[in-house]
Tab-separated table of C-alpha atoms in Angstrom:
chain	number	residue	atom	x	y	z
G	1	GLN	CA	129.782	106.898	89.035
G	2	LEU	CA	129.490	105.175	92.394
G	3	LEU	CA	126.322	103.793	93.924
G	4	LEU	CA	126.032	102.607	97.529
G	5	LEU	CA	123.940	99.476	97.148
G	6	ARG	CA	123.667	98.135	100.652
G	7	GLN	CA	125.291	98.259	104.048
G	8	GLU	CA	124.737	95.465	106.502
G	9	LEU	CA	126.030	93.165	109.216
G	10	ILE	CA	126.871	89.620	108.171
G	11	PRO	CA	127.962	86.620	110.252
G	12	SER	CA	131.755	86.509	110.316
G	13	SER	CA	131.473	82.742	110.173
G	14	ALA	CA	129.755	82.836	106.760
G	15	PRO	CA	131.663	80.539	104.368
G	16	TYR	CA	130.985	82.764	101.351
G	17	MET	CA	129.631	86.174	100.367
G	18	PRO	CA	126.081	86.309	98.957
G	19	ARG	CA	126.169	85.534	95.232
G	20	THR	CA	123.882	88.453	94.505
G	21	LEU	CA	126.812	90.731	95.424
G	22	LEU	CA	129.966	88.868	94.435
G	23	VAL	CA	130.825	86.346	91.746
G	24	HIS	CA	134.324	85.725	93.123
G	25	ARG	CA	135.655	86.294	96.606
G	26	LEU	CA	139.139	86.855	97.936
G	27	LEU	CA	140.024	87.147	101.603
G	28	LEU	CA	143.015	89.238	102.695
G	29	ARG	CA	144.108	89.203	106.311
G	30	ASP	CA	145.929	92.056	108.028
G	31	THR	CA	146.516	92.849	111.702
G	32	SER	CA	143.654	95.326	111.646
G	33	THR	CA	141.695	94.683	108.472
G	34	THR	CA	139.776	91.992	106.664
G	35	ALA	CA	138.992	93.011	103.075
G	36	MET	CA	136.675	91.256	100.681
G	37	ALA	CA	136.546	92.267	97.026
G	38	ALA	CA	135.795	90.947	93.559
G	39	ALA	CA	136.086	92.145	89.973
G	40	LEU	CA	133.823	91.080	87.160
G	41	SER	CA	135.627	92.343	84.028
G	42	THR	CA	138.605	94.322	82.729
G	43	PRO	CA	140.151	97.044	84.917
G	44	SER	CA	139.047	100.659	84.922
G	45	CYS	CA	139.591	103.412	87.449
G	46	PHE	CA	137.271	104.355	90.264
G	47	SER	CA	137.461	106.193	93.555
G	48	PHE	CA	135.118	107.259	96.314
G	49	ALA	CA	135.184	109.386	99.453
G	50	ASN	CA	135.155	107.871	102.918
G	51	SER	CA	131.600	109.004	103.666
G	52	GLY	CA	130.276	105.870	105.247
G	53	ALA	CA	132.084	103.115	103.401
G	54	VAL	CA	134.724	102.645	106.059
G	55	ARG	CA	133.928	104.400	109.288
G	56	SER	CA	135.798	104.647	112.545
G	57	GLY	CA	133.853	103.782	115.661
G	58	PRO	CA	133.649	101.401	118.596
G	59	ALA	CA	133.731	98.371	116.321
G	60	PHE	CA	136.426	99.565	113.923
G	61	SER	CA	139.962	100.904	114.208
G	62	ARG	CA	140.809	104.183	112.480
G	63	ARG	CA	144.311	102.905	111.749
G	64	ALA	CA	142.721	100.335	109.469
G	65	CYS	CA	142.077	103.193	107.061
G	66	HIS	CA	145.837	103.603	106.512
G	67	ASP	CA	146.490	100.040	105.333
G	68	ARG	CA	147.292	99.323	101.703
G	69	LEU	CA	145.462	96.349	100.288
G	70	THR	CA	146.488	94.869	96.944
G	71	LEU	CA	144.738	91.923	95.361
G	72	PRO	CA	146.574	89.508	93.051
G	73	PRO	CA	146.374	90.317	89.316
G	74	ARG	CA	143.982	87.473	88.680
G	75	ALA	CA	141.349	89.304	90.700
G	76	GLY	CA	141.603	92.300	88.380
G	77	LEU	CA	141.344	94.751	91.251
G	78	SER	CA	143.812	96.946	93.122
G	79	LEU	CA	142.615	98.739	96.238
G	80	HIS	CA	144.162	101.053	98.805
G	81	THR	CA	142.654	103.005	101.693
G	82	SER	CA	143.526	106.314	103.307
G	83	PRO	CA	141.970	108.662	105.886
G	84	SER	CA	140.087	110.410	103.068
G	85	GLY	CA	138.726	107.369	101.372
G	86	ILE	CA	139.420	104.386	99.154
G	87	ALA	CA	140.673	104.368	95.579
G	88	GLY	CA	141.821	101.742	93.127
G	89	THR	CA	141.247	99.973	89.863
G	90	GLY	CA	138.715	97.293	89.247
G	91	GLY	CA	136.185	95.871	86.868
G	92	ALA	CA	134.427	98.487	84.804
G	93	SER	CA	131.114	97.374	86.166
G	94	SER	CA	132.299	95.578	89.273
G	95	ARG	CA	130.747	95.394	92.692
G	96	VAL	CA	132.981	95.671	95.719
G	97	ALA	CA	132.388	94.815	99.350
G	98	VAL	CA	134.777	96.064	102.029
G	99	GLY	CA	134.427	95.058	105.647
G	100	MET	CA	136.191	95.721	108.945
G	101	ARG	CA	136.178	92.982	111.551
G	102	GLY	CA	134.242	94.189	114.587
G	103	GLY	CA	135.800	91.854	117.149
G	104	GLY	CA	132.548	89.940	117.607
G	105	ARG	CA	130.493	87.585	115.549
G	106	TYR	CA	129.636	90.160	112.900
G	107	LEU	CA	131.404	92.139	110.185
G	108	HIS	CA	130.393	95.603	109.010
G	109	ARG	CA	130.094	95.496	105.248
G	110	ALA	CA	129.423	98.208	102.693
G	111	SER	CA	128.678	97.121	99.133
G	112	PHE	CA	129.288	99.340	96.125
G	113	ALA	CA	128.702	99.320	92.379
G	114	CYS	CA	131.370	101.075	90.313
G	115	SER	CA	131.171	102.214	86.716
G	116	SER	CA	133.107	104.613	84.534
G	117	GLY	CA	132.994	106.075	81.037
G	118	SER	CA	130.983	103.974	78.652
G	119	ASP	CA	129.721	101.781	81.463
G	120	ALA	CA	127.634	104.560	83.040
G	121	ALA	CA	124.629	103.172	81.231
G	122	ALA	CA	124.961	100.000	83.254
G	123	ALA	CA	124.372	101.891	86.502
G	124	PRO	CA	120.549	102.005	86.254
G	125	ALA	CA	120.504	98.213	86.016
G	126	ALA	CA	122.495	97.985	89.237
G	127	VAL	CA	120.088	100.357	90.901
G	128	ALA	CA	117.094	98.424	89.666
G	129	ALA	CA	118.514	95.218	91.051
G	130	ASP	CA	118.839	96.743	94.498
G	131	ALA	CA	115.892	99.147	94.377
G	132	THR	CA	114.389	99.916	97.760
G	133	PRO	CA	110.661	99.302	98.292
G	134	ALA	CA	108.128	102.049	98.916
G	135	ARG	CA	108.530	103.847	102.232
G	136	LYS	CA	107.263	101.890	105.207
G	137	LYS	CA	105.543	103.723	108.013
G	138	ARG	CA	108.143	104.621	110.601
G	139	VAL	CA	108.024	103.964	114.351
G	140	LEU	CA	110.226	105.542	117.038
G	141	SER	CA	110.440	104.774	120.735
G	142	GLY	CA	112.892	104.448	123.609
G	143	VAL	CA	113.325	103.694	127.309
G	144	GLN	CA	115.514	105.496	129.839
G	145	PRO	CA	118.562	103.581	131.110
G	146	THR	CA	117.984	104.691	134.696
G	147	GLY	CA	117.868	101.727	137.061
G	148	SER	CA	116.900	98.314	135.728
G	149	ILE	CA	114.379	97.679	132.955
G	150	HIS	CA	111.324	96.104	134.610
G	151	LEU	CA	108.207	94.267	133.479
G	152	GLY	CA	106.373	97.556	133.008
G	153	ASN	CA	108.987	98.693	130.460
G	154	TYR	CA	109.122	95.265	128.854
G	155	PHE	CA	105.390	94.577	128.440
G	156	GLY	CA	104.396	98.214	127.977
G	157	ALA	CA	107.044	98.988	125.379
G	158	ILE	CA	109.797	96.583	124.317
G	159	LYS	CA	107.610	93.528	123.650
G	160	ASN	CA	105.384	95.640	121.403
G	161	TRP	CA	108.469	96.933	119.573
G	162	VAL	CA	109.402	93.377	118.654
G	163	GLN	CA	106.043	92.900	116.962
G	164	MET	CA	106.119	96.303	115.257
G	165	GLN	CA	109.565	95.800	113.686
G	166	GLU	CA	107.956	93.316	111.290
G	167	GLU	CA	105.807	95.963	109.590
G	168	PHE	CA	107.454	99.304	110.370
G	169	ASP	CA	110.725	101.050	109.589
G	170	ALA	CA	111.794	100.849	113.230
G	171	PHE	CA	114.056	103.165	115.246
G	172	TYR	CA	114.517	102.252	118.926
G	173	CYS	CA	116.908	104.143	121.164
G	174	VAL	CA	118.270	104.085	124.692
G	175	VAL	CA	117.304	107.603	125.773
G	176	ASP	CA	120.321	108.413	127.929
G	177	LEU	CA	119.819	112.191	127.620
G	178	HIS	CA	116.473	111.818	129.380
G	179	ALA	CA	118.159	109.823	132.135
G	180	ILE	CA	119.849	112.960	133.541
G	181	THR	CA	116.652	115.045	133.592
G	182	ALA	CA	116.389	115.367	137.373
G	183	GLY	CA	120.120	116.042	137.873
G	184	GLY	CA	122.480	114.417	140.351
G	185	HIS	CA	122.867	111.178	138.400
G	186	ASP	CA	125.727	108.712	138.889
G	187	PRO	CA	127.936	108.898	135.734
G	188	ARG	CA	129.325	105.382	136.156
G	189	GLU	CA	125.869	103.914	136.640
G	190	LEU	CA	124.601	105.757	133.542
G	191	ALA	CA	127.367	104.292	131.386
G	192	LEU	CA	126.758	100.742	132.636
G	193	SER	CA	122.977	100.889	132.454
G	194	THR	CA	123.059	102.316	128.912
G	195	ARG	CA	124.890	99.244	127.637
G	196	SER	CA	122.717	96.954	129.733
G	197	SER	CA	119.522	98.493	128.355
G	198	ALA	CA	120.715	98.104	124.766
G	199	ALA	CA	121.568	94.454	125.427
G	200	ILE	CA	118.100	93.861	126.902
G	201	TYR	CA	116.501	95.360	123.767
G	202	LEU	CA	118.292	92.769	121.654
G	203	ALA	CA	117.752	89.931	124.126
G	204	ALA	CA	114.015	90.654	124.129
G	205	GLY	CA	113.833	90.097	120.386
G	206	LEU	CA	114.797	93.261	118.517
G	207	ASP	CA	116.572	92.179	115.341
G	208	PRO	CA	119.359	94.481	114.011
G	209	GLU	CA	118.333	93.415	110.512
G	210	LYS	CA	114.824	94.788	111.081
G	211	SER	CA	115.331	97.572	113.651
G	212	ASN	CA	117.789	100.417	114.105
G	213	VAL	CA	118.940	100.207	117.734
G	214	PHE	CA	121.064	103.103	118.965
G	215	VAL	CA	121.942	105.376	121.877
G	216	GLN	CA	120.223	108.777	121.891
G	217	SER	CA	123.340	110.825	122.710
G	218	HIS	CA	125.168	109.268	119.740
G	219	VAL	CA	122.919	111.352	117.469
G	220	THR	CA	123.698	115.001	118.195
G	221	ALA	CA	120.684	116.213	116.226
G	222	HIS	CA	118.493	115.346	119.249
G	223	SER	CA	120.039	118.145	121.307
G	224	GLU	CA	120.132	120.609	118.411
G	225	LEU	CA	116.494	120.142	117.425
G	226	CYS	CA	115.473	120.381	121.088
G	227	TRP	CA	116.940	123.905	121.237
G	228	LEU	CA	115.269	124.947	117.987
G	229	LEU	CA	111.912	123.653	119.262
G	230	ASN	CA	112.448	125.342	122.642
G	231	CYS	CA	112.530	128.685	120.891
G	232	ALA	CA	109.164	128.001	119.234
G	233	THR	CA	107.393	126.539	122.299
G	234	PRO	CA	105.456	128.771	124.756
G	235	ILE	CA	106.543	128.103	128.344
G	236	GLY	CA	102.901	127.946	129.395
G	237	TRP	CA	102.525	124.702	127.440
G	238	LEU	CA	105.293	123.082	129.488
G	239	GLU	CA	104.021	124.344	132.842
G	240	LYS	CA	100.714	122.552	132.203
G	241	MET	CA	102.347	119.121	131.989
G	242	ILE	CA	100.978	116.909	134.784
G	243	GLN	CA	104.288	115.158	135.478
G	244	PHE	CA	106.082	118.495	135.814
G	245	LYS	CA	103.470	119.743	138.279
G	246	GLU	CA	103.705	116.604	140.399
G	247	LYS	CA	107.486	116.276	140.445
G	248	SER	CA	108.243	119.982	140.814
G	249	ARG	CA	105.910	120.125	143.794
G	250	LYS	CA	108.028	117.475	145.494
G	251	ALA	CA	111.393	118.957	144.449
G	252	GLY	CA	110.543	122.555	145.366
G	253	GLU	CA	113.257	125.089	144.499
G	254	ASP	CA	115.683	122.305	143.563
G	255	VAL	CA	113.635	121.331	140.511
G	256	SER	CA	115.837	121.263	137.381
G	257	VAL	CA	115.183	123.080	134.127
G	258	GLY	CA	115.489	119.640	132.509
G	259	LEU	CA	112.316	118.487	134.247
G	260	LEU	CA	110.406	121.383	132.690
G	261	ASP	CA	112.017	120.969	129.296
G	262	TYR	CA	112.220	117.208	128.818
G	263	PRO	CA	108.876	117.040	126.931
G	264	VAL	CA	110.512	119.237	124.265
G	265	LEU	CA	113.451	116.843	124.053
G	266	MET	CA	110.920	114.032	123.735
G	267	ALA	CA	109.278	115.979	120.891
G	268	ALA	CA	112.665	116.345	119.202
G	269	ASP	CA	113.268	112.594	119.561
G	270	ILE	CA	110.023	111.821	117.753
G	271	LEU	CA	110.050	114.547	115.107
G	272	LEU	CA	113.652	113.923	114.013
G	273	TYR	CA	112.713	110.623	112.420
G	274	ASN	CA	109.445	111.687	110.771
G	275	ALA	CA	107.764	108.992	112.846
G	276	ASP	CA	104.252	108.025	111.767
G	277	VAL	CA	103.397	106.256	115.023
G	278	VAL	CA	104.881	106.375	118.517
G	279	PRO	CA	104.215	103.596	121.058
G	280	VAL	CA	103.558	105.300	124.402
G	281	GLY	CA	102.041	104.430	127.750
G	282	GLU	CA	98.805	106.084	128.766
G	283	ASP	CA	100.743	108.373	131.125
G	284	GLN	CA	102.790	109.708	128.177
G	285	ARG	CA	99.820	110.609	125.975
G	286	GLN	CA	99.893	114.231	127.160
G	287	HIS	CA	103.526	114.551	126.100
G	288	LEU	CA	102.757	113.113	122.674
G	289	GLU	CA	99.919	115.609	122.285
G	290	LEU	CA	102.447	118.329	123.133
G	291	THR	CA	104.714	116.952	120.405
G	292	ARG	CA	101.872	117.276	117.926
G	293	ASP	CA	101.216	120.839	119.088
G	294	ILE	CA	104.884	121.813	118.767
G	295	ALA	CA	105.119	120.311	115.283
G	296	GLY	CA	101.978	122.175	114.270
G	297	ARG	CA	103.345	125.441	115.620
G	298	VAL	CA	106.660	125.069	113.766
G	299	ASN	CA	104.793	124.231	110.565
G	300	ASN	CA	102.530	127.256	110.974
G	301	LEU	CA	105.384	129.649	111.765
G	302	TYR	CA	108.005	128.465	109.321
G	303	GLY	CA	106.392	126.072	106.826
G	304	GLY	CA	104.272	126.644	103.743
G	305	GLY	CA	104.783	129.896	101.872
G	306	ALA	CA	107.283	131.251	104.390
G	307	TRP	CA	109.578	128.290	103.794
G	308	LYS	CA	109.109	128.475	100.039
G	309	LYS	CA	110.329	132.076	100.063
G	310	MET	CA	113.654	130.904	101.507
G	311	GLY	CA	114.336	129.367	98.105
G	312	LYS	CA	114.308	132.833	96.531
G	313	LEU	CA	117.252	134.133	98.538
G	314	PRO	CA	120.482	134.811	96.596
G	315	GLY	CA	122.235	131.545	95.821
G	316	ALA	CA	119.344	129.416	97.088
G	317	THR	CA	117.504	126.695	95.170
G	318	PRO	CA	113.854	125.539	95.401
G	319	ARG	CA	114.976	122.415	97.260
G	320	ALA	CA	115.570	122.160	100.989
G	321	PRO	CA	118.779	120.567	102.376
G	322	SER	CA	117.035	117.175	102.553
G	323	GLY	CA	116.387	117.308	98.809
G	324	ARG	CA	112.626	117.831	98.935
G	325	PHE	CA	111.011	121.021	97.655
G	326	ARG	CA	110.485	123.820	100.163
G	327	GLY	CA	106.910	124.498	101.210
G	328	GLY	CA	104.290	122.481	103.053
G	329	ASP	CA	104.975	121.059	106.508
G	330	VAL	CA	108.503	121.179	107.866
G	331	LEU	CA	107.797	118.405	110.405
G	332	ARG	CA	105.606	115.312	110.209
G	333	VAL	CA	102.871	115.184	112.879
G	334	PRO	CA	102.886	111.702	114.512
G	335	ASP	CA	100.098	109.506	115.903
G	336	ALA	CA	100.090	107.625	119.209
G	337	TYR	CA	100.023	103.849	119.511
G	338	ILE	CA	98.779	102.564	122.877
G	339	PRO	CA	98.545	98.764	123.194
G	340	GLU	CA	95.334	97.339	124.625
G	341	ALA	CA	96.978	95.147	127.262
G	342	GLY	CA	99.993	95.910	129.360
G	343	ALA	CA	100.217	99.613	128.551
G	344	ARG	CA	100.549	100.202	132.298
G	345	VAL	CA	101.847	97.338	134.404
G	346	MET	CA	101.234	98.444	137.965
G	347	SER	CA	103.323	98.345	141.122
G	348	LEU	CA	103.470	95.186	143.233
G	349	THR	CA	102.913	97.288	146.356
G	350	ASP	CA	100.103	99.511	145.037
G	351	GLY	CA	97.816	98.338	142.251
G	352	ARG	CA	96.813	101.937	141.475
G	353	ALA	CA	100.370	103.199	140.857
G	354	LYS	CA	102.369	102.197	137.791
G	355	MET	CA	105.469	100.032	138.093
G	356	SER	CA	108.305	102.548	138.140
G	357	LYS	CA	112.098	102.719	138.289
G	358	SER	CA	111.903	105.814	140.477
G	359	ASN	CA	110.039	104.048	143.283
G	360	PRO	CA	112.609	103.582	146.090
G	361	ALA	CA	110.959	100.285	147.115
G	362	GLU	CA	112.739	97.542	145.148
G	363	GLY	CA	109.871	95.176	145.955
G	364	SER	CA	107.476	97.316	143.938
G	365	ARG	CA	108.777	95.986	140.612
G	366	ILE	CA	110.088	92.865	138.917
G	367	ASN	CA	113.173	93.607	136.841
G	368	VAL	CA	113.841	91.747	133.610
G	369	LEU	CA	117.194	90.575	135.002
G	370	ASP	CA	115.925	89.554	138.461
G	371	SER	CA	116.987	86.054	139.538
G	372	PRO	CA	114.325	83.373	140.167
G	373	ASP	CA	114.868	83.739	143.920
G	374	GLU	CA	114.269	87.496	143.731
G	375	ILE	CA	111.097	86.983	141.706
G	376	VAL	CA	109.797	84.422	144.214
G	377	LYS	CA	110.435	86.809	147.081
G	378	LYS	CA	108.809	89.835	145.407
G	379	ILE	CA	105.635	88.041	144.318
G	380	LYS	CA	105.307	86.326	147.694
G	381	ARG	CA	105.358	89.742	149.402
G	382	CYS	CA	103.269	91.688	146.857
G	383	LYS	CA	100.073	93.403	147.977
G	384	THR	CA	96.774	91.520	147.610
G	385	ASP	CA	93.296	91.738	149.173
G	386	THR	CA	91.160	89.533	151.416
G	387	LEU	CA	88.484	88.590	148.880
G	388	GLU	CA	87.993	85.084	147.486
G	389	GLY	CA	88.597	84.299	143.809
G	390	MET	CA	90.261	86.325	141.046
G	391	GLU	CA	88.706	88.849	138.665
G	392	PHE	CA	89.618	91.483	136.077
G	393	GLY	CA	88.336	95.045	136.056
G	394	ASN	CA	86.930	95.441	139.573
G	395	PRO	CA	87.922	99.008	140.614
G	396	ASP	CA	87.926	97.886	144.243
G	397	ARG	CA	90.493	95.160	143.453
G	398	PRO	CA	93.297	96.846	141.467
G	399	GLU	CA	95.873	94.301	142.652
G	400	ALA	CA	93.811	91.401	141.276
G	401	THR	CA	93.555	93.093	137.874
G	402	ASN	CA	97.268	93.900	137.844
G	403	LEU	CA	98.517	90.428	138.767
G	404	LEU	CA	96.072	88.681	136.445
G	405	THR	CA	97.218	90.980	133.614
G	406	MET	CA	100.817	90.083	134.395
G	407	TYR	CA	99.913	86.383	134.243
G	408	GLN	CA	98.057	86.915	130.976
G	409	LEU	CA	101.029	88.640	129.382
G	410	CYS	CA	103.563	86.067	130.575
G	411	THR	CA	101.515	83.090	129.399
G	412	GLY	CA	100.055	84.563	126.207
G	413	MET	CA	96.544	83.531	127.248
G	414	THR	CA	93.372	85.533	126.669
G	415	LYS	CA	91.477	87.017	129.602
G	416	GLU	CA	88.868	84.310	129.249
G	417	GLU	CA	91.494	81.570	129.391
G	418	VAL	CA	93.149	83.161	132.422
G	419	LEU	CA	89.844	83.340	134.293
G	420	ALA	CA	88.964	79.764	133.358
G	421	GLU	CA	92.260	78.589	134.836
G	422	CYS	CA	92.685	80.988	137.774
G	423	GLY	CA	89.301	82.563	138.502
G	424	ALA	CA	88.505	80.216	141.382
G	425	MET	CA	91.995	80.277	142.915
G	426	ARG	CA	92.880	81.803	146.229
G	427	TRP	CA	95.913	84.060	146.507
G	428	GLY	CA	97.934	81.278	148.083
G	429	ASP	CA	97.429	79.178	144.960
G	430	PHE	CA	97.693	81.953	142.391
G	431	LYS	CA	100.981	83.508	143.550
G	432	PRO	CA	103.066	80.342	142.892
G	433	ALA	CA	101.432	79.997	139.461
G	434	LEU	CA	102.253	83.626	138.655
G	435	THR	CA	105.814	83.166	139.903
G	436	ASP	CA	106.375	80.173	137.627
G	437	ALA	CA	104.911	82.029	134.641
G	438	VAL	CA	107.165	85.071	135.160
G	439	ILE	CA	110.320	82.983	135.659
G	440	GLN	CA	109.626	80.856	132.575
G	441	HIS	CA	108.914	83.918	130.432
G	442	LEU	CA	112.086	85.758	131.465
G	443	ALA	CA	114.472	82.766	131.377
G	444	PRO	CA	115.225	82.829	127.608
G	445	ILE	CA	115.609	86.620	127.663
G	446	GLN	CA	118.088	86.422	130.520
G	447	GLY	CA	120.048	83.694	128.732
G	448	ARG	CA	120.254	85.712	125.529
G	449	TYR	CA	121.217	88.808	127.521
G	450	ALA	CA	124.185	86.997	129.045
G	451	GLU	CA	125.443	86.082	125.555
G	452	ILE	CA	125.103	89.637	124.200
G	453	ALA	CA	126.571	91.347	127.257
G	454	GLY	CA	129.552	89.003	127.017
G	455	ASP	CA	130.276	89.989	123.397
G	456	ALA	CA	131.162	93.682	123.523
G	457	GLY	CA	132.218	93.744	119.868
G	458	TYR	CA	128.819	92.562	118.683
G	459	LEU	CA	126.910	95.074	120.839
G	460	ASP	CA	129.176	97.935	119.733
G	461	ALA	CA	128.725	96.992	116.076
G	462	VAL	CA	124.924	96.936	116.380
G	463	LEU	CA	124.832	100.317	118.156
G	464	ALA	CA	127.273	101.879	115.666
G	465	ARG	CA	125.195	100.653	112.756
G	466	GLY	CA	121.992	101.921	114.378
G	467	ALA	CA	123.537	105.331	115.080
G	468	ASP	CA	124.690	105.606	111.454
G	469	ALA	CA	121.157	104.938	110.198
G	470	ALA	CA	119.662	107.310	112.765
G	471	ASN	CA	122.118	110.101	111.929
G	472	GLU	CA	121.355	109.770	108.243
G	473	VAL	CA	117.653	110.442	108.852
G	474	ALA	CA	118.000	112.911	111.743
G	475	GLU	CA	120.524	115.193	110.036
G	476	LYS	CA	118.176	115.698	107.096
G	477	THR	CA	115.316	116.672	109.390
G	478	VAL	CA	117.260	119.130	111.534
G	479	ALA	CA	118.859	120.630	108.415
G	480	ASP	CA	115.386	121.341	107.006
G	481	VAL	CA	114.297	122.938	110.288
G	482	ARG	CA	117.403	125.147	110.319
G	483	ASP	CA	116.699	126.090	106.720
G	484	ALA	CA	113.044	126.922	107.382
G	485	MET	CA	113.987	129.005	110.448
G	486	GLY	CA	116.471	131.037	108.425
G	487	PHE	CA	119.852	129.753	109.537
G	488	MET	CA	122.725	130.235	107.129
G	489	PRO	CA	123.652	127.010	105.340
G	490	ARG	CA	126.720	125.298	106.740
G	491	ILE	CA	129.837	125.915	104.682
G	492	ARG	CA	131.798	122.809	103.804
G	493	MET	CA	135.249	123.306	102.260
């Protein structure tokens, strides 16, 4: 019997393995592999398939899976690897950790508990020791890697993600599939900006130990579920979307099908992970409502009694592919989370329009990676008004509200504190104060970004780990949808 206890990234500089996992440690070095293992008692046989223990990917070399690793007799463990898995002899109730060096500052480690024969009774104790807590509420969100991530993306989304990772089971992705919605994208720019966006996520404070950070296209279930949802979604629902109306009016006959359909892909993104809450900007609320409608329609068409009947087909069981019983809702209906401040950081050139990557005027936004000189120049030239003093909430002074909000978010002050400090200022005094606040707030993020971007092995390892976690959840969801819609189960030989 084999139990996967935990899988995690650990600092490669760690002087020892955590004692909760290993009593002894032994380090073997090979040109492509670092193995760590320990045995606790007399030898017995065990084996396990390569279904996540050692995985090829950006951070690991497939040829590492062909190496033979043999520990000295005193360790009581013999181990060899192959393309199909790992087998060997070890302690009857031993725990084993195997890691591949990722080329950066982290190792990928999978920890296992092995038992055989009379020791099977010891397995529940191992499980109890590493039992997972009750399910946390899950959050899912992402930002497109088109152009540079700006303050609107950062304050409206990423900064809130950092806070939410403390209390939620967090999944945050770089939504590169959405980045090609309009067509005519630059492939090289997409590749570069995808990595840059992921590095900014981490630099802004997302912790790989608390959040699953991954690239959308690395989880193929996004595209598959999108098609399944397409076939259950009336086209009239999509034609009512405000953003489609506005953008298709400008594009005319050249409008892409992707522009019409991207709200369904967004629905697939959310529904794949059974998200309880989804942080969105006010302008995305309509798309989230569409997601709720699509989930409700799928549940009505294919859930409940109709799904339960699928378990009565020849060879079928009462349980769905995910392991839960058929019946009830196929998809979880999510709720929106819209932060009170900073949900829409507005343009520097028009206080009534949101800060946007698609605006051709570079001076309309402050990018997270802008240099201090660029920030000085953009704020100096930003649109203001001719009135004296500063105030929040005056509909005739949208620029004042926008720039004060930006100052509030960068300094962490309350509105009252901002007004006490800046309410009597003129624009000539306030702009330098805002400039200093923005530069000081972004400086540590930019410094951390430079470190992460310079360590490709670390970034690859984080994204590979996030994609593994995302695939594990997403594949169960899309398998249940296929099952409820009547698709033949996949045959695995």
